Short mmCIF file of C-alpha atoms and ligand atoms in Angstrom, two decimals:
data_model
loop_
_atom_site.label_atom_id
_atom_site.label_comp_id
_atom_site.label_asym_id
_atom_site.label_seq_id
_atom_site.Cartn_x
_atom_site.Cartn_y
_atom_site.Cartn_z
CA MET A 1 -20.83 56.59 78.78
CA ASN A 2 -23.93 57.62 76.93
CA ALA A 3 -25.46 54.45 75.50
CA THR A 4 -28.22 56.29 73.63
CA PRO A 5 -27.83 55.70 69.90
CA ALA A 6 -27.51 58.89 67.88
CA LEU A 7 -30.22 59.78 65.38
CA ASP A 8 -29.44 59.60 61.70
CA VAL A 9 -31.36 62.80 60.97
CA HIS A 10 -30.51 62.84 57.27
CA ARG A 11 -31.93 59.35 56.84
CA ILE A 12 -34.99 60.26 58.89
CA ARG A 13 -35.61 63.29 56.67
CA GLN A 14 -35.88 61.01 53.65
CA ASP A 15 -39.04 59.55 55.21
CA PHE A 16 -40.80 62.95 55.24
CA PRO A 17 -41.89 63.88 51.70
CA ILE A 18 -42.84 67.45 52.67
CA LEU A 19 -39.32 68.22 53.87
CA GLN A 20 -38.06 67.78 50.31
CA ARG A 21 -40.15 70.68 48.99
CA GLU A 22 -39.32 74.31 48.43
CA VAL A 23 -41.62 76.98 49.86
CA ARG A 24 -40.97 79.09 46.76
CA PRO A 25 -38.66 78.35 43.85
CA GLY A 26 -35.13 78.17 45.25
CA VAL A 27 -36.25 78.54 48.90
CA PRO A 28 -36.20 75.22 50.81
CA LEU A 29 -38.67 74.69 53.65
CA VAL A 30 -37.17 75.03 57.13
CA TYR A 31 -40.02 73.71 59.27
CA LEU A 32 -39.68 74.91 62.86
CA ASP A 33 -43.29 74.63 64.01
CA SER A 34 -43.67 71.02 65.15
CA THR A 35 -45.12 72.23 68.45
CA ALA A 36 -48.23 73.29 66.47
CA THR A 37 -48.26 70.10 64.41
CA SER A 38 -45.57 67.67 63.30
CA GLN A 39 -44.86 66.57 59.75
CA LYS A 40 -45.80 63.02 58.75
CA PRO A 41 -43.50 60.26 57.54
CA ARG A 42 -44.29 58.22 54.44
CA GLN A 43 -45.00 55.22 56.70
CA VAL A 44 -47.98 57.02 58.27
CA ILE A 45 -49.32 58.41 54.99
CA GLU A 46 -49.02 54.99 53.35
CA ALA A 47 -50.70 53.14 56.23
CA MET A 48 -53.73 55.44 55.83
CA SER A 49 -53.81 55.15 52.01
CA ARG A 50 -53.44 51.39 52.26
CA TYR A 51 -56.38 51.22 54.64
CA TYR A 52 -58.61 53.19 52.25
CA GLU A 53 -57.40 51.22 49.23
CA THR A 54 -57.69 47.76 50.73
CA THR A 55 -59.60 47.59 54.03
CA ASN A 56 -62.14 50.44 54.28
CA ALA A 57 -65.32 49.42 56.12
CA ASN A 58 -67.04 50.52 59.31
CA VAL A 59 -65.68 48.93 62.49
CA HIS A 60 -67.30 46.92 65.32
CA ARG A 61 -70.33 46.18 63.14
CA GLY A 62 -69.86 43.98 60.15
CA ILE A 63 -70.04 40.22 60.03
CA TYR A 64 -68.16 40.26 56.73
CA ALA A 65 -64.39 39.85 56.34
CA LEU A 66 -63.63 43.41 55.29
CA SER A 67 -65.23 44.92 58.38
CA GLU A 68 -63.46 42.40 60.58
CA GLN A 69 -60.12 43.38 59.00
CA ALA A 70 -60.87 47.10 59.47
CA THR A 71 -61.76 46.44 63.12
CA GLU A 72 -58.59 44.45 63.62
CA ALA A 73 -56.39 47.18 62.12
CA TYR A 74 -58.07 49.87 64.23
CA GLU A 75 -57.93 47.85 67.45
CA ASP A 76 -54.33 46.93 66.71
CA ALA A 77 -53.53 50.66 66.76
CA ARG A 78 -55.08 50.90 70.22
CA LYS A 79 -52.79 48.10 71.44
CA LYS A 80 -49.77 49.89 69.99
CA VAL A 81 -50.71 53.04 71.94
CA LYS A 82 -51.21 50.95 75.08
CA ALA A 83 -47.69 49.51 74.76
CA PHE A 84 -46.19 52.93 73.86
CA ILE A 85 -47.36 54.54 77.10
CA ASN A 86 -47.16 51.32 79.15
CA ALA A 87 -50.82 51.32 80.18
CA ALA A 88 -51.96 48.27 82.16
CA SER A 89 -54.75 47.44 79.67
CA TRP A 90 -55.90 48.43 76.17
CA ARG A 91 -59.28 49.15 77.77
CA GLU A 92 -57.68 52.24 79.33
CA ILE A 93 -57.02 53.77 75.89
CA VAL A 94 -59.96 55.93 74.78
CA PHE A 95 -59.70 57.37 71.28
CA THR A 96 -60.84 60.99 71.01
CA ARG A 97 -60.30 63.74 68.42
CA ASN A 98 -57.37 65.41 70.18
CA THR A 99 -55.96 66.56 73.54
CA THR A 100 -58.67 69.19 73.80
CA GLU A 101 -61.47 66.64 73.53
CA SER A 102 -59.73 64.29 75.99
CA ILE A 103 -59.58 67.04 78.63
CA ASN A 104 -63.18 68.09 78.00
CA LEU A 105 -64.21 64.44 78.41
CA VAL A 106 -62.64 64.30 81.87
CA ALA A 107 -64.13 67.65 82.90
CA GLN A 108 -67.64 66.79 81.70
CA SER A 109 -67.77 63.14 82.73
CA TRP A 110 -65.60 62.78 85.84
CA GLY A 111 -65.69 66.44 86.92
CA ARG A 112 -69.35 67.21 86.39
CA SER A 113 -70.50 64.08 88.20
CA ARG A 114 -68.19 64.53 91.17
CA LEU A 115 -67.21 68.13 91.87
CA GLY A 116 -69.05 70.99 93.54
CA PRO A 117 -68.46 74.31 95.34
CA ASP A 118 -66.63 72.57 98.20
CA ASP A 119 -63.99 71.14 95.85
CA ALA A 120 -61.01 72.66 94.06
CA VAL A 121 -59.20 71.95 90.79
CA VAL A 122 -55.58 73.12 90.55
CA ILE A 123 -54.17 74.25 87.20
CA THR A 124 -51.04 76.27 86.41
CA GLU A 125 -50.23 79.59 84.80
CA MET A 126 -48.45 77.86 81.91
CA GLU A 127 -51.43 75.84 80.65
CA HIS A 128 -52.63 75.81 77.06
CA HIS A 129 -56.17 77.19 76.80
CA SER A 130 -57.41 73.63 76.35
CA ASN A 131 -56.40 72.88 79.94
CA ILE A 132 -57.95 76.10 81.30
CA VAL A 133 -61.26 76.69 79.55
CA PRO A 134 -62.81 73.21 80.17
CA TRP A 135 -62.29 73.80 83.91
CA GLN A 136 -63.80 77.29 83.68
CA LEU A 137 -66.85 75.77 81.97
CA LEU A 138 -67.01 73.18 84.74
CA ARG A 139 -66.80 75.97 87.32
CA GLU A 140 -69.83 77.65 85.71
CA GLN A 141 -71.73 74.36 85.80
CA THR A 142 -70.82 73.10 89.27
CA GLY A 143 -69.35 75.99 91.26
CA VAL A 144 -66.04 74.12 91.67
CA ARG A 145 -63.13 76.39 92.62
CA LEU A 146 -60.21 76.87 90.25
CA LEU A 147 -56.78 77.53 91.82
CA VAL A 148 -53.61 78.44 89.94
CA VAL A 149 -49.93 77.59 90.51
CA PRO A 150 -47.83 80.57 89.34
CA VAL A 151 -44.83 80.41 87.04
CA LEU A 152 -41.49 81.73 88.33
CA ASP A 153 -39.23 84.07 86.32
CA ASP A 154 -37.13 81.13 85.11
CA GLY A 155 -40.19 79.51 83.56
CA THR A 156 -40.64 76.74 86.15
CA LEU A 157 -43.61 76.22 88.45
CA ASP A 158 -43.69 77.71 91.94
CA MET A 159 -43.63 74.40 93.80
CA ASP A 160 -43.96 76.14 97.19
CA VAL A 161 -47.39 77.38 96.16
CA TYR A 162 -48.24 73.92 94.79
CA ASP A 163 -47.36 72.33 98.14
CA ARG A 164 -49.33 74.98 100.04
CA LEU A 165 -52.47 74.55 97.89
CA LEU A 166 -52.38 70.79 98.42
CA ARG A 167 -51.94 71.32 102.16
CA THR A 168 -54.60 73.96 102.70
CA GLU A 169 -57.28 73.56 100.00
CA PRO A 170 -59.79 70.77 99.25
CA VAL A 171 -58.01 69.82 96.01
CA ARG A 172 -59.66 66.95 94.12
CA LEU A 173 -57.79 67.24 90.83
CA VAL A 174 -54.51 68.70 89.59
CA ALA A 175 -54.59 69.40 85.83
CA VAL A 176 -51.09 70.22 84.64
CA THR A 177 -49.12 70.21 81.43
CA HIS A 178 -46.23 67.74 81.32
CA MET A 179 -44.36 70.10 78.99
CA SER A 180 -45.12 73.74 78.17
CA ASN A 181 -45.78 74.57 74.51
CA VAL A 182 -44.20 78.02 74.95
CA LEU A 183 -41.49 77.81 77.61
CA GLY A 184 -40.64 74.18 76.85
CA THR A 185 -40.49 73.56 80.61
CA ILE A 186 -40.67 69.87 81.50
CA ASN A 187 -42.61 69.78 84.76
CA PRO A 188 -41.70 67.29 87.54
CA LEU A 189 -44.82 65.24 86.86
CA GLY A 190 -43.90 62.17 88.94
CA GLU A 191 -43.21 64.34 91.99
CA MET A 192 -46.42 66.33 91.45
CA VAL A 193 -48.43 63.11 91.21
CA SER A 194 -47.07 61.61 94.41
CA LYS A 195 -47.71 64.86 96.31
CA ALA A 196 -51.24 65.10 94.90
CA HIS A 197 -52.01 61.49 95.79
CA ALA A 198 -50.72 62.04 99.33
CA ALA A 199 -53.22 64.90 99.59
CA GLY A 200 -56.07 62.75 98.20
CA ALA A 201 -56.18 64.43 94.76
CA LEU A 202 -56.04 62.90 91.29
CA VAL A 203 -53.81 64.18 88.49
CA LEU A 204 -54.59 64.84 84.84
CA ALA A 205 -51.49 65.37 82.70
CA ASP A 206 -51.69 67.27 79.43
CA ALA A 207 -49.12 65.30 77.44
CA ALA A 208 -49.76 67.04 74.09
CA GLN A 209 -46.13 68.23 74.04
CA SER A 210 -44.38 65.52 76.06
CA MET A 211 -45.71 62.45 74.26
CA PRO A 212 -44.04 63.30 70.93
CA HIS A 213 -40.69 64.12 72.53
CA LEU A 214 -40.08 62.14 75.75
CA PRO A 215 -40.50 58.55 76.90
CA VAL A 216 -43.80 58.58 78.86
CA ASP A 217 -44.73 55.66 81.11
CA VAL A 218 -48.14 56.13 82.74
CA GLN A 219 -47.56 53.43 85.34
CA ALA A 220 -44.16 54.78 86.38
CA LEU A 221 -45.63 58.30 86.59
CA ASP A 222 -48.66 56.86 88.42
CA VAL A 223 -50.80 59.48 86.67
CA ASP A 224 -54.60 59.11 86.73
CA PHE A 225 -55.59 60.78 83.44
CA LEU A 226 -53.34 61.64 80.50
CA ALA A 227 -54.32 63.40 77.28
CA PHE A 228 -52.48 63.73 73.96
CA SER A 229 -52.93 64.34 70.22
CA GLY A 230 -51.86 62.16 67.29
CA HIS A 231 -50.99 65.06 65.00
CA LYS A 232 -48.11 66.35 67.15
CA MET A 233 -46.41 62.91 67.24
CA LEU A 234 -46.08 62.20 63.49
CA GLY A 235 -49.69 60.98 63.23
CA PRO A 236 -52.70 62.49 61.47
CA THR A 237 -55.09 65.15 62.72
CA GLY A 238 -58.49 64.05 64.04
CA ILE A 239 -57.24 61.38 66.46
CA GLY A 240 -56.24 61.84 70.09
CA VAL A 241 -56.07 59.73 73.22
CA LEU A 242 -57.38 59.83 76.73
CA TYR A 243 -55.61 57.38 79.02
CA ALA A 244 -57.29 56.82 82.38
CA ARG A 245 -57.05 54.24 85.10
CA ARG A 246 -59.57 51.50 84.47
CA SER A 247 -61.30 51.91 87.85
CA LEU A 248 -61.92 55.59 87.08
CA LEU A 249 -63.28 54.91 83.60
CA GLU A 250 -65.53 52.17 84.98
CA ALA A 251 -67.09 54.60 87.42
CA MET A 252 -67.46 57.55 85.03
CA PRO A 253 -70.69 58.27 83.13
CA PRO A 254 -70.56 58.47 79.29
CA TYR A 255 -69.48 61.74 77.70
CA GLN A 256 -71.57 61.52 74.53
CA GLY A 257 -74.43 59.22 73.57
CA GLY A 258 -74.95 57.37 70.31
CA GLY A 259 -73.99 54.24 68.41
CA ASP A 260 -71.14 52.00 69.59
CA MET A 261 -71.18 53.27 73.19
CA ILE A 262 -74.20 51.17 74.18
CA ARG A 263 -74.80 47.52 74.95
CA ARG A 264 -78.58 47.71 74.73
CA VAL A 265 -81.01 50.53 74.00
CA ARG A 266 -84.61 50.53 75.04
CA LEU A 267 -86.88 53.52 74.74
CA SER A 268 -87.15 53.46 78.53
CA GLY A 269 -83.35 53.59 79.02
CA SER A 270 -80.00 52.19 77.88
CA GLU A 271 -77.04 50.16 79.13
CA TRP A 272 -73.49 51.21 78.37
CA ASN A 273 -70.93 49.26 76.40
CA GLU A 274 -67.74 47.96 78.00
CA LEU A 275 -64.53 49.99 78.10
CA PRO A 276 -63.29 51.85 76.19
CA TYR A 277 -66.31 51.92 73.85
CA LYS A 278 -68.52 53.51 76.51
CA PHE A 279 -66.65 56.74 75.69
CA GLU A 280 -66.53 56.34 71.90
CA ALA A 281 -69.94 57.27 70.54
CA GLY A 282 -70.41 57.18 66.77
CA THR A 283 -68.20 56.00 63.91
CA PRO A 284 -64.62 56.67 64.99
CA ALA A 285 -61.71 58.14 63.01
CA ILE A 286 -60.64 54.74 61.66
CA ALA A 287 -57.95 55.67 59.14
CA GLU A 288 -56.59 58.23 61.60
CA GLY A 289 -56.37 55.64 64.37
CA ILE A 290 -54.46 53.36 62.02
CA GLY A 291 -52.21 56.30 61.06
CA LEU A 292 -51.52 56.95 64.75
CA GLY A 293 -50.56 53.27 65.14
CA ALA A 294 -48.05 53.68 62.30
CA ALA A 295 -46.67 56.84 63.95
CA VAL A 296 -46.20 54.95 67.22
CA ASP A 297 -44.34 52.21 65.31
CA TYR A 298 -42.10 54.84 63.73
CA LEU A 299 -41.29 56.56 67.03
CA THR A 300 -40.67 53.19 68.69
CA ILE A 301 -38.19 52.09 66.02
CA VAL A 302 -36.27 55.37 66.22
CA GLY A 303 -36.49 55.27 70.04
CA MET A 304 -37.90 57.91 72.38
CA ASP A 305 -34.67 58.08 74.40
CA ALA A 306 -32.71 58.82 71.24
CA ILE A 307 -35.26 61.44 70.13
CA HIS A 308 -35.17 63.17 73.50
CA ALA A 309 -31.36 63.12 73.63
CA TYR A 310 -31.08 64.57 70.11
CA GLU A 311 -33.63 67.29 70.86
CA GLN A 312 -31.72 68.33 73.94
CA GLN A 313 -28.59 68.73 71.81
CA ILE A 314 -30.26 70.74 69.06
CA THR A 315 -32.13 72.88 71.61
CA ALA A 316 -28.91 73.63 73.52
CA TYR A 317 -27.31 74.64 70.21
CA ALA A 318 -30.31 76.81 69.24
CA LEU A 319 -30.32 78.57 72.63
CA GLU A 320 -26.60 79.23 72.33
CA ARG A 321 -26.98 80.71 68.83
CA LEU A 322 -30.09 82.74 69.79
CA ALA A 323 -28.17 84.24 72.73
CA GLU A 324 -25.76 85.80 70.20
CA VAL A 325 -28.54 87.83 68.58
CA PRO A 326 -28.62 91.39 70.05
CA GLY A 327 -31.92 92.34 71.73
CA LEU A 328 -33.29 88.80 71.66
CA ARG A 329 -34.81 87.26 74.79
CA VAL A 330 -35.76 83.59 75.07
CA TYR A 331 -38.41 82.62 77.65
CA GLY A 332 -38.21 79.50 79.78
CA PRO A 333 -35.56 77.45 81.56
CA ASP A 334 -32.15 76.27 80.30
CA ALA A 335 -31.83 73.46 77.75
CA ALA A 336 -31.40 70.76 80.40
CA ARG A 337 -34.86 71.44 81.83
CA LYS A 338 -36.79 72.01 78.65
CA GLY A 339 -37.93 70.34 75.45
CA GLY A 340 -37.27 71.57 71.93
CA VAL A 341 -39.05 74.91 72.10
CA ALA A 342 -37.59 78.43 71.92
CA ALA A 343 -40.14 81.25 72.27
CA PHE A 344 -38.52 84.66 72.05
CA THR A 345 -39.00 88.41 71.59
CA LEU A 346 -36.76 90.79 69.69
CA ASP A 347 -36.39 94.40 70.87
CA ARG A 348 -38.70 96.81 69.05
CA LEU A 349 -39.95 94.17 66.61
CA HIS A 350 -43.41 92.66 66.66
CA PRO A 351 -43.40 88.84 66.70
CA HIS A 352 -45.82 88.72 63.74
CA ASP A 353 -43.48 90.87 61.64
CA VAL A 354 -40.57 88.62 62.62
CA ALA A 355 -42.47 85.45 61.65
CA GLN A 356 -43.57 86.99 58.36
CA MET A 357 -40.03 88.02 57.48
CA LEU A 358 -38.72 84.58 58.43
CA ASP A 359 -41.29 83.07 56.05
CA VAL A 360 -39.70 85.03 53.20
CA GLU A 361 -36.54 83.06 53.97
CA GLY A 362 -38.49 79.77 54.03
CA VAL A 363 -38.33 79.49 57.84
CA ALA A 364 -41.75 78.44 59.23
CA VAL A 365 -42.26 79.56 62.85
CA ARG A 366 -45.37 80.54 64.75
CA ALA A 367 -46.02 83.97 66.30
CA GLY A 368 -48.73 84.96 68.75
CA HIS A 369 -49.88 83.85 72.17
CA HIS A 370 -49.79 80.13 71.21
CA CYS A 371 -53.09 79.54 73.04
CA ALA A 372 -51.38 80.46 76.32
CA MET A 373 -52.60 84.02 76.94
CA PRO A 374 -52.31 83.93 80.76
CA LEU A 375 -48.67 82.86 80.44
CA HIS A 376 -47.84 85.74 78.07
CA GLU A 377 -49.65 88.12 80.41
CA ARG A 378 -47.53 86.85 83.30
CA PHE A 379 -44.38 87.84 81.37
CA GLY A 380 -45.96 91.18 80.36
CA ILE A 381 -45.85 90.49 76.62
CA PRO A 382 -48.69 90.12 74.11
CA ALA A 383 -46.90 87.58 71.92
CA THR A 384 -43.71 85.67 71.16
CA THR A 385 -42.09 84.21 68.08
CA ARG A 386 -41.62 80.48 68.58
CA ALA A 387 -39.22 78.07 66.92
CA SER A 388 -39.57 74.40 67.79
CA PHE A 389 -37.55 71.34 66.92
CA TYR A 390 -38.25 67.69 66.26
CA LEU A 391 -36.34 64.59 65.22
CA TYR A 392 -36.11 65.74 61.58
CA ASN A 393 -34.60 69.18 62.22
CA THR A 394 -30.91 69.76 61.61
CA PHE A 395 -28.30 72.03 63.13
CA ASP A 396 -28.07 73.66 59.66
CA GLU A 397 -31.71 74.66 60.03
CA VAL A 398 -30.88 76.37 63.33
CA ASP A 399 -28.17 78.28 61.45
CA ALA A 400 -30.74 79.18 58.76
CA LEU A 401 -33.02 80.57 61.50
CA ILE A 402 -30.22 82.70 62.93
CA ARG A 403 -29.18 83.99 59.48
CA ALA A 404 -32.80 84.85 58.73
CA LEU A 405 -33.13 86.70 62.07
CA TYR A 406 -30.10 88.87 61.22
CA ARG A 407 -31.71 89.70 57.87
CA VAL A 408 -34.95 90.68 59.63
CA MET A 409 -33.01 93.03 61.89
CA GLN A 410 -31.23 94.58 58.92
CA VAL A 411 -34.51 95.24 57.13
CA PHE A 412 -36.13 96.81 60.17
CA THR A 413 -33.18 99.00 61.21
CA VAL A 414 -32.51 100.51 57.77
N1 7TS B 501 -51.98 71.20 75.30
C1 7TS B 501 -50.79 71.62 74.90
C2 7TS B 501 -49.66 71.69 75.88
C3 7TS B 501 -50.61 72.00 73.57
O1 7TS B 501 -49.41 72.43 73.16
C4 7TS B 501 -51.70 71.92 72.67
C5 7TS B 501 -51.60 72.37 71.24
C6 7TS B 501 -52.91 71.43 73.15
C7 7TS B 501 -53.02 71.09 74.47
C8 7TS B 501 -54.12 71.26 72.28
O2 7TS B 501 -53.90 70.26 71.34
P1 7TS B 501 -55.03 69.93 70.28
O3 7TS B 501 -54.41 68.90 69.40
O4 7TS B 501 -56.21 69.47 71.02
O5 7TS B 501 -55.31 71.22 69.55
N2 7TS B 501 -50.63 73.36 71.02
C9 7TS B 501 -50.48 74.12 69.91
C10 7TS B 501 -49.46 75.04 69.79
O6 7TS B 501 -48.61 75.25 70.62
N3 7TS B 501 -49.57 75.65 68.59
O7 7TS B 501 -50.61 75.14 67.96
C11 7TS B 501 -51.20 74.19 68.77
#
C-alpha cells in the first residue's frame, strides 16, 4: 500500500497568485519552466512583505529591539533549512546568493587552498555550467586535473568509468549533480559518496534540482558539500545555501572579506568570526533568507515524499503523451529514474521556434542549451525544448502542452 498522501493540486494552486493570471486576454498561463525558477506561494511573498513592513533592520549588529527581531527571524530561517536537510548543526548552513556562488565558494576556499597538479577533481558530462566553470577556473589557478564521467545513451552516468577513475586517479573531490536539469536523471548519490569516500575523495553535490523535488538528508547521504538555490524551491531569488561538514568549514579559509565575517580587525591582520559567519561577508539577503524559511515551511507542510510521488505520476503521464507526438524525442531515462523534466526535440523544428509558438498558446517552456552545453554536444544537438513540472502543475496542463505541440506542427507543415 502506498501511504504517501496525495497532493491537492487545485488547493495548492490557490496559494500561487501568478498562476491565476492570463498571459494575454483569454490565454491562461501554463507555467512549465520551474526548473529555471519556481513560482512563489503567497506565504513566501507575505513573509517577505511582513519583514519589510514590521521588522526591517540590519542583522547581527543592533542593540535595539528591531535589529534583534530581524536577526532572530533571519537566524530562524537558517534553523529551518538545517532541519529540512537534516544537517547536524545550524553552523553548517552557509547562506550564499545561489547554487553558483556556493560551488564557487568551495572551489575558491577549499579547492584553492588544497589542490594542485597532483590532484584530480571528477565532474560529469551532465553538469550545469555552474558545476563545470568554477573547476576550470580552479584548474587555471592551481593546475588541478579535471576528469569527466560520461553520460550513457539512456541519460545515466557511466558508473564503470566512475569506478575506474576512483581506482586509478588521485581523485580528491567528486562534484556531481544530484539531478540533471535537462535529462532529469536522479543520480545514485549515496552510492557515489560511499565509493568516493572509500577512495579517499570528498563529494560536492549540486542539489539545485533535487532539493525542490526530493527528500534530501545530508547525513543519510553522507555528502561533504551540498549546494542549492532558494528560487527553485518556492523561495525568492538572491538566496542560496552551502551545506558543508563542520570540520571542513572550520579548516577552510574565508571566501570573501568584509564586515560580519571577522571577530577582530587590526591593521596588522584579522581574526575570523565563528561558523557560519566566517563565510558571510557583508550585509546578507535578510528578507530573502526569511522568504526561504517560509518556502521550507511550505514544502514541509505539503511533504517532500508527497511532492516527489506526485511529480513521478505527472512526469510518467507527460512522457506517455509526448511519445504519441510524431517526430518527438525525449532525452533522459524513464519516469522511474528521473525527476519532473522532459527535454525534447521535434523533427525539422528548431527548439526556439517551438518554444515561441508554445508561448502563443500560453505555455511557458524554455529552449536552448539550459546551461549544459557539453551535455547537448554529447547528444549531437545544439538545443532542446524543455518542459518541467512542479507541485502546482496539473495533468490538464500536460494536455495543453500536447495540444499546443500539435498546433505548432500544423503551422510548420502547412
Ligand atoms: N545546477 C543545476 C543542476 C541547475 O539546474 C542550475 C540552474 C544551477 C546549478 C544554477 O543555479 P543558480 O540558481 O545558481 O543559477 N538551472 C537553470 C535551468 O535549468 N534553467 O535556468 C536555470
